[in-house]
Amino acid sequence: MHSRSTLALLVGLLVIALAIAGCRQDEEAAEPADDEDPDDAAVDDEPDDDDEEPDDDEPEEEEEPDEEDEDPDDEDEEEAPEAPGAGVTEEPCPEDVAVNEDNGCIYLGSLNDLTVGAFAQAGPLIQDAMEAFWAEVNEDGGIGGYDVDIETHIRDNEYVPEVQAEVFEEIRGDILGLGVSLGSSPTIAIRDELEGDDMFAVPMAWNSDFPFDPVMLETGPNYCVDSMNAVDYYIENAEDVDTIMSVHYPNDYGQDSDVGVRHAAEAVGAEHIGVQTPDGEENQADAIAEIVSQDPDLVILTTNPTDAGALVGESVAQGYEGFFIGHGPTWNVALLDSPAGEAMENFYWSVGPYPTYESDTPGHQAMQDALGEAGEGEPRNNFHTAGWVSQYPIRDALEAAADEGEISRAAVMDAIHELDSVDYEGMLPEGSGNFAGEPNDRVVRASAMGEPDRESSSGLVNTEIEYEGPTAAEHDFDEPCRDSY
């Protein structure tokens, strides 16, 4: 009996102890943390009818900072150029360009030879013609709600690749694309940057590299084609040849032409002689000596106008009786009034990508209406033609992008790659401007042939505007000509 009473007492004490311990645990659980507001703890203990939805008054939990975003080294990195879409603003163009007050502005860059380079005589004339082209477009309402400005972002590349790279960086983030990039070597110098930015460029050069390049908007036949056509045209219209000499600059321009001469010489069974010459009228003595001593039947010139005058004038003066054909960039009407004028009239023809300024096509007429008829005021010549005709591909690409509802670098590049022809208004052969095709299909194979004429504003008259010789017609452009130099 006693042992049972003792056992009951012990059981009772154990129950009381367990109850006290449980109460203490509940009190500890109810106590707020050191940094927690007691009132908040009380609220948390209250039942919530909307447990699955956050309380609007409750502050959202902050995300942990991204270590990559806060990397201090990033602050020291050079800021990348603006993303595709740069060069297009909803604000109007500057007052001296804007025509339509409600239009935004598309900015095109101009990297041109304007002062001291080998083609400084050409650059300003090219710029004048491009500005006149876009002034006409703007007068007609612009494109897709935008006027086009090719005047604000002009830089002088001096026909030097290193200078080109420097001045390109100055405007790179502010333009949709390059309305002009003068010179083969300067243009090639920035092609990787152009592709990285999804930016097009219009090369004021006619190199056979460009049909292989997705960012280039080349216009007309390349130097390689023009050289082939020059040789074939001479044989068809003058006489057979046994030796053909190519006198050319030691750069992309000259090398592309020289390979075309070599292909043509092989096709007609003639000997090819390549002679490199530096630019500068005072530097032509060695090339002149080669012409006079080797006495080739035909010389193809790939230089600038001043050097062409020295080469033709001095070679003829020293007894050379063969013939010269020069590429478009070798000609300037001023040569007819130079000491080489008579020699140029009697021993020189021209091969180039377009008919002369005075030609009668709808595109030439539009250009003449904008810039003035040949012979009116300031002389007009084929550098004006080059500037004007080069802008048609940009116009067509911008219009195509606008039709799709977006004008940005990426959208315009997409539009370019869908162009299977460009409306050059008769200034180039039908089907020119096939930027959707393979390189061999993009190449224009017809050249404009001409001879000196003092009555012409450009100093030339076309003898044929779409000459396509057998060598160019049959050549397979599976690589740029310059690659086999």
CSV table of N, CA and C in Angstrom, one decimal, residues 83-214:
chain,number,residue,atom,x,y,z
A,83,ALA,N,25.1,50.1,-79.3
A,83,ALA,CA,24.5,48.9,-80.0
A,83,ALA,C,23.9,49.3,-81.3
A,84,PRO,N,23.7,48.3,-82.2
A,84,PRO,CA,23.0,48.5,-83.4
A,84,PRO,C,21.7,49.4,-83.2
A,85,GLY,N,21.5,50.3,-84.1
A,85,GLY,CA,20.4,51.2,-83.9
A,85,GLY,C,20.9,52.6,-83.7
A,86,ALA,N,22.2,52.8,-83.4
A,86,ALA,CA,22.8,54.1,-83.3
A,86,ALA,C,22.7,54.8,-84.6
A,87,GLY,N,22.7,56.1,-84.5
A,87,GLY,CA,22.7,56.9,-85.7
A,87,GLY,C,21.3,57.2,-86.2
A,88,VAL,N,20.3,56.9,-85.4
A,88,VAL,CA,18.9,57.2,-85.8
A,88,VAL,C,18.2,57.9,-84.6
A,89,THR,N,17.7,59.1,-84.8
A,89,THR,CA,17.1,59.8,-83.7
A,89,THR,C,15.7,60.3,-84.1
A,90,GLU,N,14.9,60.4,-83.0
A,90,GLU,CA,13.6,61.0,-83.3
A,90,GLU,C,13.6,62.5,-83.4
A,91,GLU,N,14.7,63.1,-82.9
A,91,GLU,CA,14.9,64.5,-83.1
A,91,GLU,C,15.2,64.9,-84.6
A,92,PRO,N,14.8,66.0,-85.0
A,92,PRO,CA,15.2,66.4,-86.4
A,92,PRO,C,16.7,66.5,-86.7
A,93,CYS,N,17.0,66.4,-87.9
A,93,CYS,CA,18.4,66.7,-88.3
A,93,CYS,C,18.8,68.1,-88.0
A,94,PRO,N,20.1,68.5,-88.0
A,94,PRO,CA,20.5,69.9,-87.8
A,94,PRO,C,19.8,70.8,-88.9
A,95,GLU,N,19.7,72.0,-88.5
A,95,GLU,CA,18.9,73.0,-89.3
A,95,GLU,C,19.3,73.1,-90.8
A,96,ASP,N,20.6,72.9,-91.0
A,96,ASP,CA,21.1,73.1,-92.4
A,96,ASP,C,20.9,71.9,-93.2
A,97,VAL,N,20.4,70.8,-92.6
A,97,VAL,CA,20.1,69.6,-93.3
A,97,VAL,C,18.6,69.3,-93.3
A,98,ALA,N,17.9,69.5,-92.2
A,98,ALA,CA,16.5,69.1,-92.0
A,98,ALA,C,15.7,69.8,-93.1
A,99,VAL,N,14.7,69.1,-93.6
A,99,VAL,CA,13.8,69.6,-94.6
A,99,VAL,C,12.3,69.4,-94.0
A,100,ASN,N,12.1,68.3,-93.4
A,100,ASN,CA,10.8,68.0,-92.9
A,100,ASN,C,10.7,68.1,-91.4
A,101,GLU,N,10.0,69.1,-90.8
A,101,GLU,CA,10.1,69.4,-89.4
A,101,GLU,C,9.7,68.3,-88.5
A,102,ASP,N,8.8,67.4,-89.0
A,102,ASP,CA,8.3,66.4,-88.1
A,102,ASP,C,9.1,65.1,-88.3
A,103,ASN,N,10.1,65.1,-89.1
A,103,ASN,CA,10.9,63.9,-89.3
A,103,ASN,C,12.0,63.8,-88.3
A,104,GLY,N,12.4,62.5,-88.0
A,104,GLY,CA,13.6,62.3,-87.2
A,104,GLY,C,14.8,62.4,-88.2
A,105,CYS,N,15.9,61.8,-87.7
A,105,CYS,CA,17.2,62.0,-88.5
A,105,CYS,C,17.9,60.7,-88.6
A,106,ILE,N,18.4,60.3,-89.7
A,106,ILE,CA,19.3,59.2,-90.0
A,106,ILE,C,20.7,59.8,-90.3
A,107,TYR,N,21.7,59.5,-89.5
A,107,TYR,CA,23.0,60.0,-89.7
A,107,TYR,C,23.9,59.0,-90.4
A,108,LEU,N,24.5,59.4,-91.5
A,108,LEU,CA,25.5,58.6,-92.2
A,108,LEU,C,26.9,59.2,-92.1
A,109,GLY,N,27.9,58.4,-92.0
A,109,GLY,CA,29.3,58.9,-91.8
A,109,GLY,C,29.9,59.1,-93.2
A,110,SER,N,30.9,59.9,-93.2
A,110,SER,CA,31.7,60.1,-94.4
A,110,SER,C,33.2,60.1,-94.1
A,111,LEU,N,33.9,59.1,-94.5
A,111,LEU,CA,35.4,59.0,-94.3
A,111,LEU,C,36.0,59.2,-95.7
A,112,ASN,N,36.5,60.4,-95.9
A,112,ASN,CA,36.8,60.9,-97.3
A,112,ASN,C,38.3,61.4,-97.3
A,113,ASP,N,38.8,61.5,-98.5
A,113,ASP,CA,40.1,62.1,-98.7
A,113,ASP,C,39.9,63.5,-99.1
A,114,LEU,N,40.2,64.5,-98.2
A,114,LEU,CA,39.7,65.9,-98.4
A,114,LEU,C,40.8,66.9,-98.5
A,115,THR,N,42.1,66.5,-98.1
A,115,THR,CA,43.1,67.6,-98.0
A,115,THR,C,44.4,67.2,-98.6
A,116,VAL,N,45.1,66.1,-98.1
A,116,VAL,CA,46.5,65.9,-98.5
A,116,VAL,C,46.7,64.5,-99.1
A,117,GLY,N,45.7,63.7,-99.2
A,117,GLY,CA,45.9,62.3,-99.7
A,117,GLY,C,46.0,62.3,-101.2
A,118,ALA,N,46.2,61.1,-101.8
A,118,ALA,CA,46.4,60.9,-103.2
A,118,ALA,C,45.2,61.3,-104.0
A,119,PHE,N,44.0,61.2,-103.4
A,119,PHE,CA,42.8,61.6,-104.1
A,119,PHE,C,42.0,62.7,-103.5
A,120,ALA,N,42.8,63.7,-102.9
A,120,ALA,CA,42.2,64.9,-102.3
A,120,ALA,C,41.5,65.8,-103.4
A,121,GLN,N,41.9,65.6,-104.7
A,121,GLN,CA,41.1,66.3,-105.7
A,121,GLN,C,39.7,65.8,-105.9
A,122,ALA,N,39.6,64.5,-105.6
A,122,ALA,CA,38.3,63.9,-105.8
A,122,ALA,C,37.3,64.0,-104.6
A,123,GLY,N,37.9,63.9,-103.4
A,123,GLY,CA,37.0,63.8,-102.2
A,123,GLY,C,36.0,64.8,-102.1
A,124,PRO,N,36.3,66.1,-102.2
A,124,PRO,CA,35.3,67.2,-102.1
A,124,PRO,C,34.2,67.1,-103.1
A,125,LEU,N,34.5,66.7,-104.3
A,125,LEU,CA,33.5,66.6,-105.4
A,125,LEU,C,32.5,65.4,-105.1
A,126,ILE,N,33.1,64.3,-104.6
A,126,ILE,CA,32.3,63.2,-104.2
A,126,ILE,C,31.3,63.6,-103.1
A,127,GLN,N,31.9,64.3,-102.1
A,127,GLN,CA,31.0,64.8,-101.0
A,127,GLN,C,29.9,65.7,-101.4
A,128,ASP,N,30.2,66.6,-102.3
A,128,ASP,CA,29.2,67.5,-102.9
A,128,ASP,C,28.0,66.7,-103.5
A,129,ALA,N,28.4,65.7,-104.3
A,129,ALA,CA,27.3,64.9,-105.0
A,129,ALA,C,26.5,64.1,-104.0
A,130,MET,N,27.1,63.5,-103.0
A,130,MET,CA,26.3,62.8,-102.0
A,130,MET,C,25.4,63.7,-101.2
A,131,GLU,N,25.8,64.8,-100.8
A,131,GLU,CA,25.0,65.8,-100.1
A,131,GLU,C,23.8,66.2,-101.0
A,132,ALA,N,24.0,66.4,-102.3
A,132,ALA,CA,23.0,66.8,-103.2
A,132,ALA,C,22.0,65.6,-103.4
A,133,PHE,N,22.5,64.4,-103.4
A,133,PHE,CA,21.6,63.2,-103.5
A,133,PHE,C,20.6,63.2,-102.4
A,134,TRP,N,21.1,63.3,-101.1
A,134,TRP,CA,20.2,63.2,-100.0
A,134,TRP,C,19.4,64.4,-99.8
A,135,ALA,N,19.8,65.5,-100.3
A,135,ALA,CA,18.9,66.7,-100.2
A,135,ALA,C,17.7,66.5,-101.1
A,136,GLU,N,17.9,65.8,-102.2
A,136,GLU,CA,16.7,65.5,-103.1
A,136,GLU,C,15.8,64.5,-102.4
A,137,VAL,N,16.4,63.5,-101.8
A,137,VAL,CA,15.6,62.5,-101.0
A,137,VAL,C,14.8,63.2,-99.9
A,138,ASN,N,15.4,64.1,-99.2
A,138,ASN,CA,14.7,64.8,-98.1
A,138,ASN,C,13.6,65.7,-98.6
A,139,GLU,N,13.9,66.3,-99.8
A,139,GLU,CA,12.9,67.2,-100.4
A,139,GLU,C,11.6,66.4,-100.8
A,140,ASP,N,11.9,65.1,-101.1
A,140,ASP,CA,10.7,64.2,-101.5
A,140,ASP,C,10.1,63.6,-100.2
A,141,GLY,N,10.4,64.1,-99.0
A,141,GLY,CA,9.7,63.6,-97.8
A,141,GLY,C,10.6,62.7,-96.9
A,142,GLY,N,11.8,62.4,-97.4
A,142,GLY,CA,12.7,61.5,-96.6
A,142,GLY,C,12.3,60.1,-96.7
A,143,ILE,N,12.7,59.3,-95.8
A,143,ILE,CA,12.5,57.8,-95.8
A,143,ILE,C,12.0,57.4,-94.5
A,144,GLY,N,10.8,56.8,-94.5
A,144,GLY,CA,10.2,56.2,-93.3
A,144,GLY,C,10.0,57.2,-92.1
A,145,GLY,N,9.8,58.5,-92.4
A,145,GLY,CA,9.7,59.4,-91.3
A,145,GLY,C,11.0,60.0,-90.9
A,146,TYR,N,12.0,59.9,-91.7
A,146,TYR,CA,13.3,60.4,-91.3
A,146,TYR,C,13.9,61.2,-92.5
A,147,ASP,N,14.6,62.3,-92.2
A,147,ASP,CA,15.5,62.9,-93.2
A,147,ASP,C,16.9,62.2,-93.0
A,148,VAL,N,17.7,62.4,-94.0
A,148,VAL,CA,19.1,61.7,-94.0
A,148,VAL,C,20.1,62.8,-94.0
A,149,ASP,N,21.1,62.6,-93.1
A,149,ASP,CA,22.2,63.6,-93.0
A,149,ASP,C,23.5,62.9,-93.2
A,150,ILE,N,24.2,63.3,-94.3
A,150,ILE,CA,25.6,62.8,-94.6
A,150,ILE,C,26.6,64.0,-94.4
A,151,GLU,N,26.2,65.0,-93.7
A,151,GLU,CA,27.1,66.2,-93.6
A,151,GLU,C,27.7,66.4,-92.2
A,152,THR,N,27.0,65.9,-91.1
A,152,THR,CA,27.4,66.2,-89.8
A,152,THR,C,28.7,65.4,-89.4
A,153,HIS,N,28.8,64.2,-89.8
A,153,HIS,CA,29.9,63.3,-89.4
A,153,HIS,C,30.8,63.0,-90.5
A,154,ILE,N,31.5,64.1,-91.0
A,154,ILE,CA,32.6,64.0,-92.0
A,154,ILE,C,33.9,64.0,-91.4
A,155,ARG,N,34.8,63.1,-91.8
A,155,ARG,CA,36.2,63.0,-91.4
A,155,ARG,C,37.1,62.9,-92.6
A,156,ASP,N,38.3,63.4,-92.5
A,156,ASP,CA,39.3,63.3,-93.5
A,156,ASP,C,40.2,62.1,-93.2
A,157,ASN,N,40.2,61.1,-94.1
A,157,ASN,CA,41.0,59.9,-93.8
A,157,ASN,C,42.4,60.0,-94.5
A,158,GLU,N,42.6,61.1,-95.3
A,158,GLU,CA,43.9,61.3,-95.9
A,158,GLU,C,44.4,60.2,-96.8
A,159,TYR,N,43.5,59.2,-97.1
A,159,TYR,CA,43.8,58.1,-97.9
A,159,TYR,C,44.9,57.2,-97.2
A,160,VAL,N,44.9,57.2,-95.8
A,160,VAL,CA,45.9,56.5,-95.0
A,160,VAL,C,45.1,55.5,-94.1
A,161,PRO,N,45.3,54.2,-94.2
A,161,PRO,CA,44.6,53.3,-93.3
A,161,PRO,C,44.6,53.6,-91.8
A,162,GLU,N,45.8,54.0,-91.3
A,162,GLU,CA,45.9,54.3,-89.9
A,162,GLU,C,45.0,55.5,-89.5
A,163,VAL,N,45.0,56.5,-90.4
A,163,VAL,CA,44.2,57.7,-90.1
A,163,VAL,C,42.7,57.3,-90.2
A,164,GLN,N,42.4,56.5,-91.1
A,164,GLN,CA,41.0,56.0,-91.3
A,164,GLN,C,40.5,55.3,-90.0
A,165,ALA,N,41.4,54.5,-89.4
A,165,ALA,CA,41.0,53.8,-88.2
A,165,ALA,C,40.7,54.8,-87.0
A,166,GLU,N,41.6,55.8,-87.0
A,166,GLU,CA,41.4,56.8,-85.9
A,166,GLU,C,40.1,57.6,-86.0
A,167,VAL,N,39.9,58.1,-87.2
A,167,VAL,CA,38.8,59.0,-87.4
A,167,VAL,C,37.4,58.2,-87.4
A,168,PHE,N,37.5,57.0,-87.8
A,168,PHE,CA,36.3,56.1,-87.7
A,168,PHE,C,35.8,56.0,-86.2
A,169,GLU,N,36.8,55.9,-85.3
A,169,GLU,CA,36.4,55.8,-83.9
A,169,GLU,C,35.7,57.0,-83.4
A,170,GLU,N,36.0,58.2,-84.0
A,170,GLU,CA,35.4,59.4,-83.5
A,170,GLU,C,33.9,59.5,-83.8
A,171,ILE,N,33.5,58.8,-84.9
A,171,ILE,CA,32.0,58.9,-85.3
A,171,ILE,C,31.3,57.5,-85.1
A,172,ARG,N,32.0,56.5,-84.7
A,172,ARG,CA,31.5,55.1,-84.8
A,172,ARG,C,30.2,55.0,-84.1
A,173,GLY,N,30.0,55.6,-82.9
A,173,GLY,CA,28.8,55.4,-82.1
A,173,GLY,C,27.7,56.3,-82.5
A,174,ASP,N,27.9,57.2,-83.5
A,174,ASP,CA,26.9,58.2,-83.8
A,174,ASP,C,26.2,58.0,-85.2
A,175,ILE,N,26.6,57.0,-85.9
A,175,ILE,CA,26.1,56.8,-87.3
A,175,ILE,C,25.4,55.5,-87.5
A,176,LEU,N,24.5,55.5,-88.4
A,176,LEU,CA,23.9,54.2,-88.8
A,176,LEU,C,24.8,53.4,-89.7
A,177,GLY,N,25.5,54.0,-90.6
A,177,GLY,CA,26.5,53.4,-91.5
A,177,GLY,C,27.4,54.4,-92.1
A,178,LEU,N,28.3,54.0,-93.0
A,178,LEU,CA,29.2,54.9,-93.7
A,178,LEU,C,28.7,55.1,-95.1
A,179,GLY,N,28.3,56.3,-95.4
A,179,GLY,CA,27.8,56.7,-96.7
A,179,GLY,C,28.9,56.7,-97.7
A,180,VAL,N,30.2,56.8,-97.2
A,180,VAL,CA,31.3,56.7,-98.1
A,180,VAL,C,32.6,56.4,-97.2
A,181,SER,N,33.4,55.5,-97.8
A,181,SER,CA,34.7,55.2,-97.2
A,181,SER,C,35.7,55.2,-98.4
A,182,LEU,N,36.5,56.2,-98.5
A,182,LEU,CA,37.3,56.4,-99.7
A,182,LEU,C,38.6,55.6,-99.6
A,183,GLY,N,38.8,54.8,-100.6
A,183,GLY,CA,40.1,54.0,-100.7
A,183,GLY,C,39.9,52.6,-100.4
A,184,SER,N,40.5,51.7,-101.2
A,184,SER,CA,40.5,50.2,-100.9
A,184,SER,C,41.2,49.9,-99.6
A,185,SER,N,42.4,50.3,-99.4
A,185,SER,CA,43.2,50.0,-98.2
A,185,SER,C,42.6,50.6,-97.0
A,186,PRO,N,42.2,51.9,-97.0
A,186,PRO,CA,41.5,52.5,-95.8
A,186,PRO,C,40.2,51.7,-95.4
A,187,THR,N,39.5,51.4,-96.4
A,187,THR,CA,38.2,50.7,-96.1
A,187,THR,C,38.4,49.3,-95.5
A,188,ILE,N,39.3,48.6,-96.1
A,188,ILE,CA,39.6,47.2,-95.6
A,188,ILE,C,40.2,47.3,-94.2
A,189,ALA,N,40.8,48.4,-93.9
A,189,ALA,CA,41.4,48.5,-92.5
A,189,ALA,C,40.4,48.5,-91.4
A,190,ILE,N,39.1,48.8,-91.7
A,190,ILE,CA,38.1,48.9,-90.6
A,190,ILE,C,37.0,47.9,-90.8
A,191,ARG,N,37.2,46.9,-91.7
A,191,ARG,CA,36.1,46.0,-92.1
A,191,ARG,C,35.7,45.1,-90.9
A,192,ASP,N,36.6,44.7,-90.0
A,192,ASP,CA,36.3,43.9,-88.9
A,192,ASP,C,35.4,44.7,-87.9
A,193,GLU,N,35.8,45.9,-87.7
A,193,GLU,CA,35.0,46.8,-86.8
A,193,GLU,C,33.6,47.0,-87.3
A,194,LEU,N,33.5,47.2,-88.7
A,194,LEU,CA,32.2,47.4,-89.3
A,194,LEU,C,31.3,46.1,-89.1
A,195,GLU,N,31.9,45.0,-89.3
A,195,GLU,CA,31.1,43.7,-89.1
A,195,GLU,C,30.7,43.5,-87.7
A,196,GLY,N,31.6,43.9,-86.8
A,196,GLY,CA,31.3,43.7,-85.3
A,196,GLY,C,30.2,44.6,-84.9
A,197,ASP,N,30.0,45.8,-85.6
A,197,ASP,CA,29.0,46.7,-85.2
A,197,ASP,C,27.7,46.6,-86.1
A,198,ASP,N,27.7,45.6,-87.0
A,198,ASP,CA,26.6,45.4,-87.8
A,198,ASP,C,26.3,46.6,-88.7
A,199,MET,N,27.4,47.2,-89.2
A,199,MET,CA,27.3,48.5,-89.9
A,199,MET,C,27.8,48.3,-91.3
A,200,PHE,N,27.0,48.9,-92.2
A,200,PHE,CA,27.4,48.9,-93.6
A,200,PHE,C,28.4,50.0,-94.0
A,201,ALA,N,29.0,49.8,-95.1
A,201,ALA,CA,29.9,50.9,-95.6
A,201,ALA,C,29.8,50.9,-97.2
A,202,VAL,N,29.8,52.1,-97.7
A,202,VAL,CA,29.8,52.3,-99.2
A,202,VAL,C,31.3,52.6,-99.5
A,203,PRO,N,32.0,51.6,-100.1
A,203,PRO,CA,33.4,51.9,-100.4
A,203,PRO,C,33.5,52.8,-101.7
A,204,MET,N,34.2,53.9,-101.6
A,204,MET,CA,34.5,54.7,-102.8
A,204,MET,C,35.8,54.1,-103.3
A,205,ALA,N,35.7,52.9,-103.8
A,205,ALA,CA,36.8,52.1,-104.3
A,205,ALA,C,36.1,50.9,-105.0
A,206,TRP,N,36.8,50.3,-105.9
A,206,TRP,CA,36.2,49.2,-106.7
A,206,TRP,C,37.1,48.0,-106.7
A,207,ASN,N,37.2,47.4,-105.5
A,207,ASN,CA,38.1,46.3,-105.2
A,207,ASN,C,37.3,45.0,-105.3
A,208,SER,N,37.8,43.9,-105.8
A,208,SER,CA,37.1,42.7,-105.9
A,208,SER,C,37.0,41.9,-104.6
A,209,ASP,N,37.6,42.5,-103.5
A,209,ASP,CA,37.3,42.0,-102.2
A,209,ASP,C,35.9,42.2,-101.8
A,210,PHE,N,35.3,43.3,-102.2
A,210,PHE,CA,34.0,43.7,-101.7
A,210,PHE,C,32.8,42.8,-101.9
A,211,PRO,N,32.7,42.2,-103.1
A,211,PRO,CA,31.6,41.2,-103.2
A,211,PRO,C,31.6,40.0,-102.3
A,212,PHE,N,32.8,39.8,-101.6
A,212,PHE,CA,32.9,38.7,-100.7
A,212,PHE,C,32.6,39.2,-99.2
A,213,ASP,N,32.3,40.5,-99.1
A,213,ASP,CA,32.2,41.1,-97.8
A,213,ASP,C,30.8,41.5,-97.5
A,214,PRO,N,30.2,40.9,-96.4
A,214,PRO,CA,28.8,41.2,-96.1
A,214,PRO,C,28.4,42.6,-95.7
